[in-house]
Amino acid sequence: LAKTTQPISMDSYEGQEVNITCSHNNIATNDYITWYQQFPSQGPRFIIQGYKTKVTNEVASLFIPADRKSSTLSLPRVSLSDTAVYYCLVGGAMNYGGSQGNLIFGKGTKLSVKP
Amino acid sequence: GAGVSQTPSNKVTEKGKYVELRCDPISGHTALYWYRQSLGQGPEFLIYFQGTGAADDSGLPNDRFFAVRPEGSVSTLKIQRTERGDSAVYLCASSFGSDADEQYFGPGTRLTVT
């Protein structure tokens, strides 16, 4: 399974755009890139998933360059409630001979949003 | 609709005791996962069920850990002869399919072994 590397922590202020980059040099052809968010005392929550180029939903955007060796989660205009740990994961597509269905979490990026 | 639920929310037990942790997945989800999370770490995969069978149990740390899902819905994680190192938050997740599908996590059970 592809290993991911992301910053341990980031600080931001309310209203700013936050970009968290994740490296996954050994990503497999059939692997997806998924980001989860975790608040204290809660289980992780799915944010966004992509395979290539750009994906956008109501909470975030995910940018994936052509070589897919990295990805960037973009959170527009963060608020205090976005303070959480963000995990980048690579895997999935078991039915196509890719990685297994289980998720491999790293330590994540602890985002602190200040007023 | 109802999300993934886990009981109990907290469990304190003495070293050497047996514990059972329960997970109720989202109705209709065929895949169920157990993870363990220690303080300051990301969740660590333990076991994955597809229906009633364990499709992948490679994450179970040793033979003291066992999990079942007899009817393809509720799952129980069982830990025998608990050790202080087993203290962690045990998370359960479910998904509709098994590959890149979004996994829905429960709030976890915090296990403390004294």
mmCIF file with all atom_site columns, C-alpha atoms in Angstrom:
data_model
loop_
_atom_site.group_PDB
_atom_site.id
_atom_site.type_symbol
_atom_site.label_atom_id
_atom_site.label_alt_id
_atom_site.label_comp_id
_atom_site.label_asym_id
_atom_site.label_entity_id
_atom_site.label_seq_id
_atom_site.pdbx_PDB_ins_code
_atom_site.Cartn_x
_atom_site.Cartn_y
_atom_site.Cartn_z
_atom_site.occupancy
_atom_site.B_iso_or_equiv
_atom_site.pdbx_formal_charge
_atom_site.auth_seq_id
_atom_site.auth_comp_id
_atom_site.auth_asym_id
_atom_site.auth_atom_id
_atom_site.pdbx_PDB_model_num
ATOM 1   C CA . LEU A 1 1   ? 0.000   0.000   0.000   1.00 0.00 ? 1   LEU A CA 1
ATOM 2   C CA . ALA A 1 2   ? 1.232   3.457   -0.840  1.00 0.00 ? 2   ALA A CA 1
ATOM 3   C CA . LYS A 1 3   ? 2.682   5.444   2.042   1.00 0.00 ? 3   LYS A CA 1
ATOM 4   C CA . THR A 1 4   ? 1.664   9.053   2.514   1.00 0.00 ? 4   THR A CA 1
ATOM 5   C CA . THR A 1 5   ? 3.579   11.991  3.954   1.00 0.00 ? 5   THR A CA 1
ATOM 6   C CA . GLN A 1 6   ? 1.908   15.175  5.149   1.00 0.00 ? 6   GLN A CA 1
ATOM 7   C CA . PRO A 1 7   ? 2.854   18.019  7.510   1.00 0.00 ? 7   PRO A CA 1
ATOM 8   C CA . ILE A 1 8   ? 2.334   17.277  11.185  1.00 0.00 ? 8   ILE A CA 1
ATOM 9   C CA . SER A 1 9   ? 0.635   20.587  11.897  1.00 0.00 ? 9   SER A CA 1
ATOM 10  C CA . MET A 1 10  ? -0.552  23.824  10.317  1.00 0.00 ? 10  MET A CA 1
ATOM 11  C CA . ASP A 1 11  ? -1.871  27.085  11.701  1.00 0.00 ? 11  ASP A CA 1
ATOM 12  C CA . SER A 1 12  ? -4.327  29.412  10.016  1.00 0.00 ? 12  SER A CA 1
ATOM 13  C CA . TYR A 1 13  ? -6.716  32.260  10.748  1.00 0.00 ? 13  TYR A CA 1
ATOM 14  C CA . GLU A 1 14  ? -10.415 32.462  10.184  1.00 0.00 ? 14  GLU A CA 1
ATOM 15  C CA . GLY A 1 15  ? -11.376 33.389  6.650   1.00 0.00 ? 15  GLY A CA 1
ATOM 16  C CA . GLN A 1 16  ? -8.133  32.208  5.080   1.00 0.00 ? 16  GLN A CA 1
ATOM 17  C CA . GLU A 1 17  ? -7.768  29.479  2.477   1.00 0.00 ? 17  GLU A CA 1
ATOM 18  C CA . VAL A 1 18  ? -5.823  26.477  3.744   1.00 0.00 ? 18  VAL A CA 1
ATOM 19  C CA . ASN A 1 19  ? -3.938  24.087  1.496   1.00 0.00 ? 19  ASN A CA 1
ATOM 20  C CA . ILE A 1 20  ? -2.617  20.816  2.895   1.00 0.00 ? 20  ILE A CA 1
ATOM 21  C CA . THR A 1 21  ? -0.294  18.864  0.608   1.00 0.00 ? 21  THR A CA 1
ATOM 22  C CA . CYS A 1 22  ? 0.243   15.133  0.809   1.00 0.00 ? 22  CYS A CA 1
ATOM 23  C CA . SER A 1 23  ? 3.007   13.157  -0.885  1.00 0.00 ? 23  SER A CA 1
ATOM 24  C CA . HIS A 1 24  ? 2.376   9.604   -2.113  1.00 0.00 ? 24  HIS A CA 1
ATOM 25  C CA . ASN A 1 25  ? 5.251   8.723   -4.418  1.00 0.00 ? 25  ASN A CA 1
ATOM 26  C CA . ASN A 1 26  ? 4.391   5.020   -4.636  1.00 0.00 ? 26  ASN A CA 1
ATOM 27  C CA . ILE A 1 27  ? 0.737   5.372   -5.535  1.00 0.00 ? 27  ILE A CA 1
ATOM 28  C CA . ALA A 1 28  ? -0.579  2.463   -7.617  1.00 0.00 ? 28  ALA A CA 1
ATOM 29  C CA . THR A 1 29  ? -2.402  2.882   -10.893 1.00 0.00 ? 29  THR A CA 1
ATOM 30  C CA . ASN A 1 30  ? -5.749  1.892   -9.433  1.00 0.00 ? 30  ASN A CA 1
ATOM 31  C CA . ASP A 1 31  ? -5.427  3.763   -6.136  1.00 0.00 ? 31  ASP A CA 1
ATOM 32  C CA . TYR A 1 32  ? -7.767  6.568   -5.184  1.00 0.00 ? 32  TYR A CA 1
ATOM 33  C CA . ILE A 1 33  ? -6.788  9.529   -2.980  1.00 0.00 ? 33  ILE A CA 1
ATOM 34  C CA . THR A 1 34  ? -9.106  10.192  -0.078  1.00 0.00 ? 34  THR A CA 1
ATOM 35  C CA . TRP A 1 35  ? -9.117  12.772  2.703   1.00 0.00 ? 35  TRP A CA 1
ATOM 36  C CA . TYR A 1 36  ? -10.746 12.338  6.099   1.00 0.00 ? 36  TYR A CA 1
ATOM 37  C CA . GLN A 1 37  ? -11.302 14.841  8.913   1.00 0.00 ? 37  GLN A CA 1
ATOM 38  C CA . GLN A 1 38  ? -11.316 13.942  12.594  1.00 0.00 ? 38  GLN A CA 1
ATOM 39  C CA . PHE A 1 39  ? -12.484 16.029  15.539  1.00 0.00 ? 39  PHE A CA 1
ATOM 40  C CA . PRO A 1 40  ? -11.486 15.106  19.095  1.00 0.00 ? 40  PRO A CA 1
ATOM 41  C CA . SER A 1 41  ? -13.504 12.230  20.539  1.00 0.00 ? 41  SER A CA 1
ATOM 42  C CA . GLN A 1 42  ? -15.098 11.452  17.179  1.00 0.00 ? 42  GLN A CA 1
ATOM 43  C CA . GLY A 1 43  ? -14.436 8.993   14.404  1.00 0.00 ? 43  GLY A CA 1
ATOM 44  C CA . PRO A 1 44  ? -12.950 10.228  11.127  1.00 0.00 ? 44  PRO A CA 1
ATOM 45  C CA . ARG A 1 45  ? -15.323 11.734  8.581   1.00 0.00 ? 45  ARG A CA 1
ATOM 46  C CA . PHE A 1 46  ? -14.981 11.518  4.807   1.00 0.00 ? 46  PHE A CA 1
ATOM 47  C CA . ILE A 1 47  ? -14.242 14.865  3.136   1.00 0.00 ? 47  ILE A CA 1
ATOM 48  C CA . ILE A 1 48  ? -13.383 14.239  -0.487  1.00 0.00 ? 48  ILE A CA 1
ATOM 49  C CA . GLN A 1 49  ? -11.997 11.658  -2.870  1.00 0.00 ? 49  GLN A CA 1
ATOM 50  C CA . GLY A 1 50  ? -10.372 11.834  -6.277  1.00 0.00 ? 50  GLY A CA 1
ATOM 51  C CA . TYR A 1 51  ? -8.354  9.944   -8.844  1.00 0.00 ? 51  TYR A CA 1
ATOM 52  C CA . LYS A 1 52  ? -6.847  12.674  -11.005 1.00 0.00 ? 52  LYS A CA 1
ATOM 53  C CA . THR A 1 53  ? -7.107  16.397  -11.868 1.00 0.00 ? 53  THR A CA 1
ATOM 54  C CA . LYS A 1 54  ? -9.492  18.354  -9.681  1.00 0.00 ? 54  LYS A CA 1
ATOM 55  C CA . VAL A 1 55  ? -12.487 17.411  -7.590  1.00 0.00 ? 55  VAL A CA 1
ATOM 56  C CA . THR A 1 56  ? -14.694 19.912  -5.776  1.00 0.00 ? 56  THR A CA 1
ATOM 57  C CA . ASN A 1 57  ? -17.573 19.457  -3.380  1.00 0.00 ? 57  ASN A CA 1
ATOM 58  C CA . GLU A 1 58  ? -19.432 21.689  -0.952  1.00 0.00 ? 58  GLU A CA 1
ATOM 59  C CA . VAL A 1 59  ? -16.660 21.654  1.652   1.00 0.00 ? 59  VAL A CA 1
ATOM 60  C CA . ALA A 1 60  ? -13.328 21.294  -0.158  1.00 0.00 ? 60  ALA A CA 1
ATOM 61  C CA . SER A 1 61  ? -11.371 20.920  -3.359  1.00 0.00 ? 61  SER A CA 1
ATOM 62  C CA . LEU A 1 62  ? -8.795  18.274  -4.151  1.00 0.00 ? 62  LEU A CA 1
ATOM 63  C CA . PHE A 1 63  ? -6.030  18.971  -6.639  1.00 0.00 ? 63  PHE A CA 1
ATOM 64  C CA . ILE A 1 64  ? -4.101  16.055  -8.125  1.00 0.00 ? 64  ILE A CA 1
ATOM 65  C CA . PRO A 1 65  ? -1.266  16.645  -10.618 1.00 0.00 ? 65  PRO A CA 1
ATOM 66  C CA . ALA A 1 66  ? -0.809  14.458  -13.665 1.00 0.00 ? 66  ALA A CA 1
ATOM 67  C CA . ASP A 1 67  ? 1.837   12.224  -12.064 1.00 0.00 ? 67  ASP A CA 1
ATOM 68  C CA . ARG A 1 68  ? -0.457  11.644  -9.028  1.00 0.00 ? 68  ARG A CA 1
ATOM 69  C CA . LYS A 1 69  ? 2.544   11.559  -6.690  1.00 0.00 ? 69  LYS A CA 1
ATOM 70  C CA . SER A 1 70  ? 1.024   14.247  -4.508  1.00 0.00 ? 70  SER A CA 1
ATOM 71  C CA . SER A 1 71  ? -2.316  15.852  -3.808  1.00 0.00 ? 71  SER A CA 1
ATOM 72  C CA . THR A 1 72  ? -3.506  19.065  -2.182  1.00 0.00 ? 72  THR A CA 1
ATOM 73  C CA . LEU A 1 73  ? -6.604  19.468  -0.062  1.00 0.00 ? 73  LEU A CA 1
ATOM 74  C CA . SER A 1 74  ? -7.910  23.030  -0.246  1.00 0.00 ? 74  SER A CA 1
ATOM 75  C CA . LEU A 1 75  ? -10.286 24.397  2.390   1.00 0.00 ? 75  LEU A CA 1
ATOM 76  C CA . PRO A 1 76  ? -11.752 27.771  1.388   1.00 0.00 ? 76  PRO A CA 1
ATOM 77  C CA . ARG A 1 77  ? -12.294 30.418  4.062   1.00 0.00 ? 77  ARG A CA 1
ATOM 78  C CA . VAL A 1 78  ? -11.742 28.265  7.123   1.00 0.00 ? 78  VAL A CA 1
ATOM 79  C CA . SER A 1 79  ? -13.580 28.857  10.382  1.00 0.00 ? 79  SER A CA 1
ATOM 80  C CA . LEU A 1 80  ? -12.785 27.904  13.961  1.00 0.00 ? 80  LEU A CA 1
ATOM 81  C CA . SER A 1 81  ? -14.876 24.748  13.516  1.00 0.00 ? 81  SER A CA 1
ATOM 82  C CA . ASP A 1 82  ? -12.427 23.488  10.876  1.00 0.00 ? 82  ASP A CA 1
ATOM 83  C CA . THR A 1 83  ? -9.861  22.900  13.606  1.00 0.00 ? 83  THR A CA 1
ATOM 84  C CA . ALA A 1 84  ? -9.258  19.156  13.341  1.00 0.00 ? 84  ALA A CA 1
ATOM 85  C CA . VAL A 1 85  ? -6.833  16.496  12.162  1.00 0.00 ? 85  VAL A CA 1
ATOM 86  C CA . TYR A 1 86  ? -6.846  15.865  8.413   1.00 0.00 ? 86  TYR A CA 1
ATOM 87  C CA . TYR A 1 87  ? -5.738  12.517  7.024   1.00 0.00 ? 87  TYR A CA 1
ATOM 88  C CA . CYS A 1 88  ? -4.608  11.787  3.481   1.00 0.00 ? 88  CYS A CA 1
ATOM 89  C CA . LEU A 1 89  ? -5.094  8.175   2.414   1.00 0.00 ? 89  LEU A CA 1
ATOM 90  C CA . VAL A 1 90  ? -4.297  6.222   -0.702  1.00 0.00 ? 90  VAL A CA 1
ATOM 91  C CA . GLY A 1 91  ? -5.884  2.935   -1.622  1.00 0.00 ? 91  GLY A CA 1
ATOM 92  C CA . GLY A 1 92  ? -9.067  1.221   -2.638  1.00 0.00 ? 92  GLY A CA 1
ATOM 93  C CA . ALA A 1 93  ? -10.177 -0.312  -5.919  1.00 0.00 ? 93  ALA A CA 1
ATOM 94  C CA . MET A 1 94  ? -9.821  -3.887  -4.620  1.00 0.00 ? 94  MET A CA 1
ATOM 95  C CA . ASN A 1 95  ? -12.037 -5.144  -7.368  1.00 0.00 ? 95  ASN A CA 1
ATOM 96  C CA . TYR A 1 96  ? -9.512  -3.942  -9.912  1.00 0.00 ? 96  TYR A CA 1
ATOM 97  C CA . GLY A 1 97  ? -6.467  -5.520  -8.356  1.00 0.00 ? 97  GLY A CA 1
ATOM 98  C CA . GLY A 1 98  ? -5.466  -2.424  -6.464  1.00 0.00 ? 98  GLY A CA 1
ATOM 99  C CA . SER A 1 99  ? -4.971  -1.956  -2.754  1.00 0.00 ? 99  SER A CA 1
ATOM 100 C CA . GLN A 1 100 ? -7.234  -3.554  -0.182  1.00 0.00 ? 100 GLN A CA 1
ATOM 101 C CA . GLY A 1 101 ? -10.410 -1.916  1.036   1.00 0.00 ? 101 GLY A CA 1
ATOM 102 C CA . ASN A 1 102 ? -9.019  -1.117  4.459   1.00 0.00 ? 102 ASN A CA 1
ATOM 103 C CA . LEU A 1 103 ? -7.760  2.412   5.000   1.00 0.00 ? 103 LEU A CA 1
ATOM 104 C CA . ILE A 1 104 ? -4.162  3.123   5.997   1.00 0.00 ? 104 ILE A CA 1
ATOM 105 C CA . PHE A 1 105 ? -3.969  6.235   8.127   1.00 0.00 ? 105 PHE A CA 1
ATOM 106 C CA . GLY A 1 106 ? -0.800  8.156   8.885   1.00 0.00 ? 106 GLY A CA 1
ATOM 107 C CA . LYS A 1 107 ? -0.539  10.635  11.739  1.00 0.00 ? 107 LYS A CA 1
ATOM 108 C CA . GLY A 1 108 ? -2.411  13.279  9.797   1.00 0.00 ? 108 GLY A CA 1
ATOM 109 C CA . THR A 1 109 ? -2.098  17.060  9.816   1.00 0.00 ? 109 THR A CA 1
ATOM 110 C CA . LYS A 1 110 ? -3.380  18.891  12.848  1.00 0.00 ? 110 LYS A CA 1
ATOM 111 C CA . LEU A 1 111 ? -4.945  22.125  11.608  1.00 0.00 ? 111 LEU A CA 1
ATOM 112 C CA . SER A 1 112 ? -5.446  24.887  14.143  1.00 0.00 ? 112 SER A CA 1
ATOM 113 C CA . VAL A 1 113 ? -7.647  27.795  13.078  1.00 0.00 ? 113 VAL A CA 1
ATOM 114 C CA . LYS A 1 114 ? -7.300  30.940  15.165  1.00 0.00 ? 114 LYS A CA 1
ATOM 115 C CA . PRO A 1 115 ? -9.675  33.890  15.408  1.00 0.00 ? 115 PRO A CA 1
ATOM 116 C CA . GLY B 2 1   ? -30.730 8.170   9.072   1.00 0.00 ? 1   GLY B CA 1
ATOM 117 C CA . ALA B 2 2   ? -28.871 6.481   11.896  1.00 0.00 ? 2   ALA B CA 1
ATOM 118 C CA . GLY B 2 3   ? -25.123 6.353   11.679  1.00 0.00 ? 3   GLY B CA 1
ATOM 119 C CA . VAL B 2 4   ? -22.703 3.755   12.981  1.00 0.00 ? 4   VAL B CA 1
ATOM 120 C CA . SER B 2 5   ? -23.142 3.188   16.690  1.00 0.00 ? 5   SER B CA 1
ATOM 121 C CA . GLN B 2 6   ? -20.751 1.595   19.144  1.00 0.00 ? 6   GLN B CA 1
ATOM 122 C CA . THR B 2 7   ? -21.259 0.356   22.665  1.00 0.00 ? 7   THR B CA 1
ATOM 123 C CA . PRO B 2 8   ? -20.111 0.918   25.267  1.00 0.00 ? 8   PRO B CA 1
ATOM 124 C CA . SER B 2 9   ? -18.687 4.392   24.760  1.00 0.00 ? 9   SER B CA 1
ATOM 125 C CA . ASN B 2 10  ? -16.217 3.788   27.569  1.00 0.00 ? 10  ASN B CA 1
ATOM 126 C CA . LYS B 2 11  ? -14.952 0.573   29.098  1.00 0.00 ? 11  LYS B CA 1
ATOM 127 C CA . VAL B 2 12  ? -12.572 0.229   32.015  1.00 0.00 ? 12  VAL B CA 1
ATOM 128 C CA . THR B 2 13  ? -11.318 -3.253  32.785  1.00 0.00 ? 13  THR B CA 1
ATOM 129 C CA . GLU B 2 14  ? -8.591  -4.890  34.775  1.00 0.00 ? 14  GLU B CA 1
ATOM 130 C CA . LYS B 2 15  ? -5.557  -6.497  33.222  1.00 0.00 ? 15  LYS B CA 1
ATOM 131 C CA . GLY B 2 16  ? -6.272  -10.105 32.315  1.00 0.00 ? 16  GLY B CA 1
ATOM 132 C CA . LYS B 2 17  ? -10.033 -9.683  31.891  1.00 0.00 ? 17  LYS B CA 1
ATOM 133 C CA . TYR B 2 18  ? -12.111 -10.386 28.789  1.00 0.00 ? 18  TYR B CA 1
ATOM 134 C CA . VAL B 2 19  ? -13.988 -7.606  26.978  1.00 0.00 ? 19  VAL B CA 1
ATOM 135 C CA . GLU B 2 20  ? -16.463 -7.356  24.134  1.00 0.00 ? 20  GLU B CA 1
ATOM 136 C CA . LEU B 2 21  ? -17.013 -4.241  22.054  1.00 0.00 ? 21  LEU B CA 1
ATOM 137 C CA . ARG B 2 22  ? -20.081 -3.930  19.862  1.00 0.00 ? 22  ARG B CA 1
ATOM 138 C CA . CYS B 2 23  ? -20.622 -2.185  16.547  1.00 0.00 ? 23  CYS B CA 1
ATOM 139 C CA . ASP B 2 24  ? -23.935 -1.516  14.803  1.00 0.00 ? 24  ASP B CA 1
ATOM 140 C CA . PRO B 2 25  ? -23.227 -0.495  11.210  1.00 0.00 ? 25  PRO B CA 1
ATOM 141 C CA . ILE B 2 26  ? -25.427 1.539   8.920   1.00 0.00 ? 26  ILE B CA 1
ATOM 142 C CA . SER B 2 27  ? -28.277 -0.601  7.638   1.00 0.00 ? 27  SER B CA 1
ATOM 143 C CA . GLY B 2 28  ? -27.501 -2.067  4.225   1.00 0.00 ? 28  GLY B CA 1
ATOM 144 C CA . HIS B 2 29  ? -23.756 -1.621  4.447   1.00 0.00 ? 29  HIS B CA 1
ATOM 145 C CA . THR B 2 30  ? -22.074 -4.903  3.558   1.00 0.00 ? 30  THR B CA 1
ATOM 146 C CA . ALA B 2 31  ? -18.543 -3.969  4.570   1.00 0.00 ? 31  ALA B CA 1
ATOM 147 C CA . LEU B 2 32  ? -17.525 -3.441  8.198   1.00 0.00 ? 32  LEU B CA 1
ATOM 148 C CA . TYR B 2 33  ? -14.132 -2.453  9.547   1.00 0.00 ? 33  TYR B CA 1
ATOM 149 C CA . TRP B 2 34  ? -12.494 -2.301  12.962  1.00 0.00 ? 34  TRP B CA 1
ATOM 150 C CA . TYR B 2 35  ? -9.657  0.140   13.701  1.00 0.00 ? 35  TYR B CA 1
ATOM 151 C CA . ARG B 2 36  ? -7.707  0.973   16.836  1.00 0.00 ? 36  ARG B CA 1
ATOM 152 C CA . GLN B 2 37  ? -6.472  4.478   17.603  1.00 0.00 ? 37  GLN B CA 1
ATOM 153 C CA . SER B 2 38  ? -3.881  5.364   20.191  1.00 0.00 ? 38  SER B CA 1
ATOM 154 C CA . LEU B 2 39  ? -3.373  8.890   21.462  1.00 0.00 ? 39  LEU B CA 1
ATOM 155 C CA . GLY B 2 40  ? -1.760  11.132  18.858  1.00 0.00 ? 40  GLY B CA 1
ATOM 156 C CA . GLN B 2 41  ? -1.846  8.472   16.157  1.00 0.00 ? 41  GLN B CA 1
ATOM 157 C CA . GLY B 2 42  ? -4.074  7.811   13.197  1.00 0.00 ? 42  GLY B CA 1
ATOM 158 C CA . PRO B 2 43  ? -6.467  4.865   13.265  1.00 0.00 ? 43  PRO B CA 1
ATOM 159 C CA . GLU B 2 44  ? -4.803  1.483   12.720  1.00 0.00 ? 44  GLU B CA 1
ATOM 160 C CA . PHE B 2 45  ? -6.633  -1.185  10.726  1.00 0.00 ? 45  PHE B CA 1
ATOM 161 C CA . LEU B 2 46  ? -7.537  -4.394  12.582  1.00 0.00 ? 46  LEU B CA 1
ATOM 162 C CA . ILE B 2 47  ? -10.037 -6.431  10.561  1.00 0.00 ? 47  ILE B CA 1
ATOM 163 C CA . TYR B 2 48  ? -12.460 -6.111  7.674   1.00 0.00 ? 48  TYR B CA 1
ATOM 164 C CA . PHE B 2 49  ? -15.706 -8.023  7.064   1.00 0.00 ? 49  PHE B CA 1
ATOM 165 C CA . GLN B 2 50  ? -17.535 -8.425  3.803   1.00 0.00 ? 50  GLN B CA 1
ATOM 166 C CA . GLY B 2 51  ? -20.900 -9.798  4.819   1.00 0.00 ? 51  GLY B CA 1
ATOM 167 C CA . THR B 2 52  ? -20.451 -12.428 7.510   1.00 0.00 ? 52  THR B CA 1
ATOM 168 C CA . GLY B 2 53  ? -16.902 -13.414 6.665   1.00 0.00 ? 53  GLY B CA 1
ATOM 169 C CA . ALA B 2 54  ? -13.639 -11.805 7.653   1.00 0.00 ? 54  ALA B CA 1
ATOM 170 C CA . ALA B 2 55  ? -12.116 -10.785 4.324   1.00 0.00 ? 55  ALA B CA 1
ATOM 171 C CA . ASP B 2 56  ? -8.929  -9.477  5.890   1.00 0.00 ? 56  ASP B CA 1
ATOM 172 C CA . ASP B 2 57  ? -7.796  -9.956  9.492   1.00 0.00 ? 57  ASP B CA 1
ATOM 173 C CA . SER B 2 58  ? -4.172  -9.097  8.893   1.00 0.00 ? 58  SER B CA 1
ATOM 174 C CA . GLY B 2 59  ? -4.305  -6.158  11.291  1.00 0.00 ? 59  GLY B CA 1
ATOM 175 C CA . LEU B 2 60  ? -5.216  -8.138  14.396  1.00 0.00 ? 60  LEU B CA 1
ATOM 176 C CA . PRO B 2 61  ? -2.140  -7.826  16.640  1.00 0.00 ? 61  PRO B CA 1
ATOM 177 C CA . ASN B 2 62  ? -2.268  -11.348 18.107  1.00 0.00 ? 62  ASN B CA 1
ATOM 178 C CA . ASP B 2 63  ? -4.571  -14.261 18.867  1.00 0.00 ? 63  ASP B CA 1
ATOM 179 C CA . ARG B 2 64  ? -6.073  -12.502 21.892  1.00 0.00 ? 64  ARG B CA 1
ATOM 180 C CA . PHE B 2 65  ? -8.102  -10.430 19.449  1.00 0.00 ? 65  PHE B CA 1
ATOM 181 C CA . PHE B 2 66  ? -11.060 -11.896 17.614  1.00 0.00 ? 66  PHE B CA 1
ATOM 182 C CA . ALA B 2 67  ? -14.089 -10.441 15.845  1.00 0.00 ? 67  ALA B CA 1
ATOM 183 C CA . VAL B 2 68  ? -17.348 -11.872 14.565  1.00 0.00 ? 68  VAL B CA 1
ATOM 184 C CA . ARG B 2 69  ? -20.232 -10.722 12.429  1.00 0.00 ? 69  ARG B CA 1
ATOM 185 C CA . PRO B 2 70  ? -22.566 -13.739 12.451  1.00 0.00 ? 70  PRO B CA 1
ATOM 186 C CA . GLU B 2 71  ? -25.525 -12.261 10.591  1.00 0.00 ? 71  GLU B CA 1
ATOM 187 C CA . GLY B 2 72  ? -23.718 -9.792  8.399   1.00 0.00 ? 72  GLY B CA 1
ATOM 188 C CA . SER B 2 73  ? -24.808 -6.769  10.399  1.00 0.00 ? 73  SER B CA 1
ATOM 189 C CA . VAL B 2 74  ? -23.744 -6.248  14.032  1.00 0.00 ? 74  VAL B CA 1
ATOM 190 C CA . SER B 2 75  ? -20.135 -7.062  14.830  1.00 0.00 ? 75  SER B CA 1
ATOM 191 C CA . THR B 2 76  ? -18.397 -7.801  18.111  1.00 0.00 ? 76  THR B CA 1
ATOM 192 C CA . LEU B 2 77  ? -14.691 -7.327  18.744  1.00 0.00 ? 77  LEU B CA 1
ATOM 193 C CA . LYS B 2 78  ? -13.493 -9.634  21.492  1.00 0.00 ? 78  LYS B CA 1
ATOM 194 C CA . ILE B 2 79  ? -10.275 -9.210  23.437  1.00 0.00 ? 79  ILE B CA 1
ATOM 195 C CA . GLN B 2 80  ? -9.069  -11.947 25.770  1.00 0.00 ? 80  GLN B CA 1
ATOM 196 C CA . ARG B 2 81  ? -6.608  -11.564 28.643  1.00 0.00 ? 81  ARG B CA 1
ATOM 197 C CA . THR B 2 82  ? -6.452  -7.806  28.203  1.00 0.00 ? 82  THR B CA 1
ATOM 198 C CA . GLU B 2 83  ? -3.140  -6.022  28.651  1.00 0.00 ? 83  GLU B CA 1
ATOM 199 C CA . ARG B 2 84  ? -2.447  -2.381  29.500  1.00 0.00 ? 84  ARG B CA 1
ATOM 200 C CA . GLY B 2 85  ? -1.120  -1.917  25.953  1.00 0.00 ? 85  GLY B CA 1
ATOM 201 C CA . ASP B 2 86  ? -4.592  -2.677  24.609  1.00 0.00 ? 86  ASP B CA 1
ATOM 202 C CA . SER B 2 87  ? -5.808  0.659   25.977  1.00 0.00 ? 87  SER B CA 1
ATOM 203 C CA . ALA B 2 88  ? -6.968  2.742   23.015  1.00 0.00 ? 88  ALA B CA 1
ATOM 204 C CA . VAL B 2 89  ? -10.058 3.953   21.199  1.00 0.00 ? 89  VAL B CA 1
ATOM 205 C CA . TYR B 2 90  ? -11.574 1.184   19.097  1.00 0.00 ? 90  TYR B CA 1
ATOM 206 C CA . LEU B 2 91  ? -13.326 2.525   16.021  1.00 0.00 ? 91  LEU B CA 1
ATOM 207 C CA . CYS B 2 92  ? -15.803 0.751   13.804  1.00 0.00 ? 92  CYS B CA 1
ATOM 208 C CA . ALA B 2 93  ? -16.661 1.824   10.261  1.00 0.00 ? 93  ALA B CA 1
ATOM 209 C CA . SER B 2 94  ? -19.006 0.562   7.588   1.00 0.00 ? 94  SER B CA 1
ATOM 210 C CA . SER B 2 95  ? -19.389 1.124   3.878   1.00 0.00 ? 95  SER B CA 1
ATOM 211 C CA . PHE B 2 96  ? -21.780 0.115   1.154   1.00 0.00 ? 96  PHE B CA 1
ATOM 212 C CA . GLY B 2 97  ? -19.114 -1.671  -0.862  1.00 0.00 ? 97  GLY B CA 1
ATOM 213 C CA . SER B 2 98  ? -15.563 -2.713  -0.215  1.00 0.00 ? 98  SER B CA 1
ATOM 214 C CA . ASP B 2 99  ? -13.230 -0.861  -2.497  1.00 0.00 ? 99  ASP B CA 1
ATOM 215 C CA . ALA B 2 100 ? -12.867 2.896   -2.590  1.00 0.00 ? 100 ALA B CA 1
ATOM 216 C CA . ASP B 2 101 ? -16.276 3.538   -1.062  1.00 0.00 ? 101 ASP B CA 1
ATOM 217 C CA . GLU B 2 102 ? -16.613 6.146   1.649   1.00 0.00 ? 102 GLU B CA 1
ATOM 218 C CA . GLN B 2 103 ? -16.339 4.647   5.110   1.00 0.00 ? 103 GLN B CA 1
ATOM 219 C CA . TYR B 2 104 ? -18.633 5.897   7.857   1.00 0.00 ? 104 TYR B CA 1
ATOM 220 C CA . PHE B 2 105 ? -17.096 5.781   11.304  1.00 0.00 ? 105 PHE B CA 1
ATOM 221 C CA . GLY B 2 106 ? -18.738 5.396   14.669  1.00 0.00 ? 106 GLY B CA 1
ATOM 222 C CA . PRO B 2 107 ? -17.734 7.463   17.710  1.00 0.00 ? 107 PRO B CA 1
ATOM 223 C CA . GLY B 2 108 ? -15.544 4.695   19.060  1.00 0.00 ? 108 GLY B CA 1
ATOM 224 C CA . THR B 2 109 ? -15.211 2.824   22.339  1.00 0.00 ? 109 THR B CA 1
ATOM 225 C CA . ARG B 2 110 ? -12.525 4.058   24.672  1.00 0.00 ? 110 ARG B CA 1
ATOM 226 C CA . LEU B 2 111 ? -10.979 1.025   26.352  1.00 0.00 ? 111 LEU B CA 1
ATOM 227 C CA . THR B 2 112 ? -8.829  1.489   29.431  1.00 0.00 ? 112 THR B CA 1
ATOM 228 C CA . VAL B 2 113 ? -7.018  -1.481  30.900  1.00 0.00 ? 113 VAL B CA 1
ATOM 229 C CA . THR B 2 114 ? -5.816  -0.887  34.451  1.00 0.00 ? 114 THR B CA 1
#
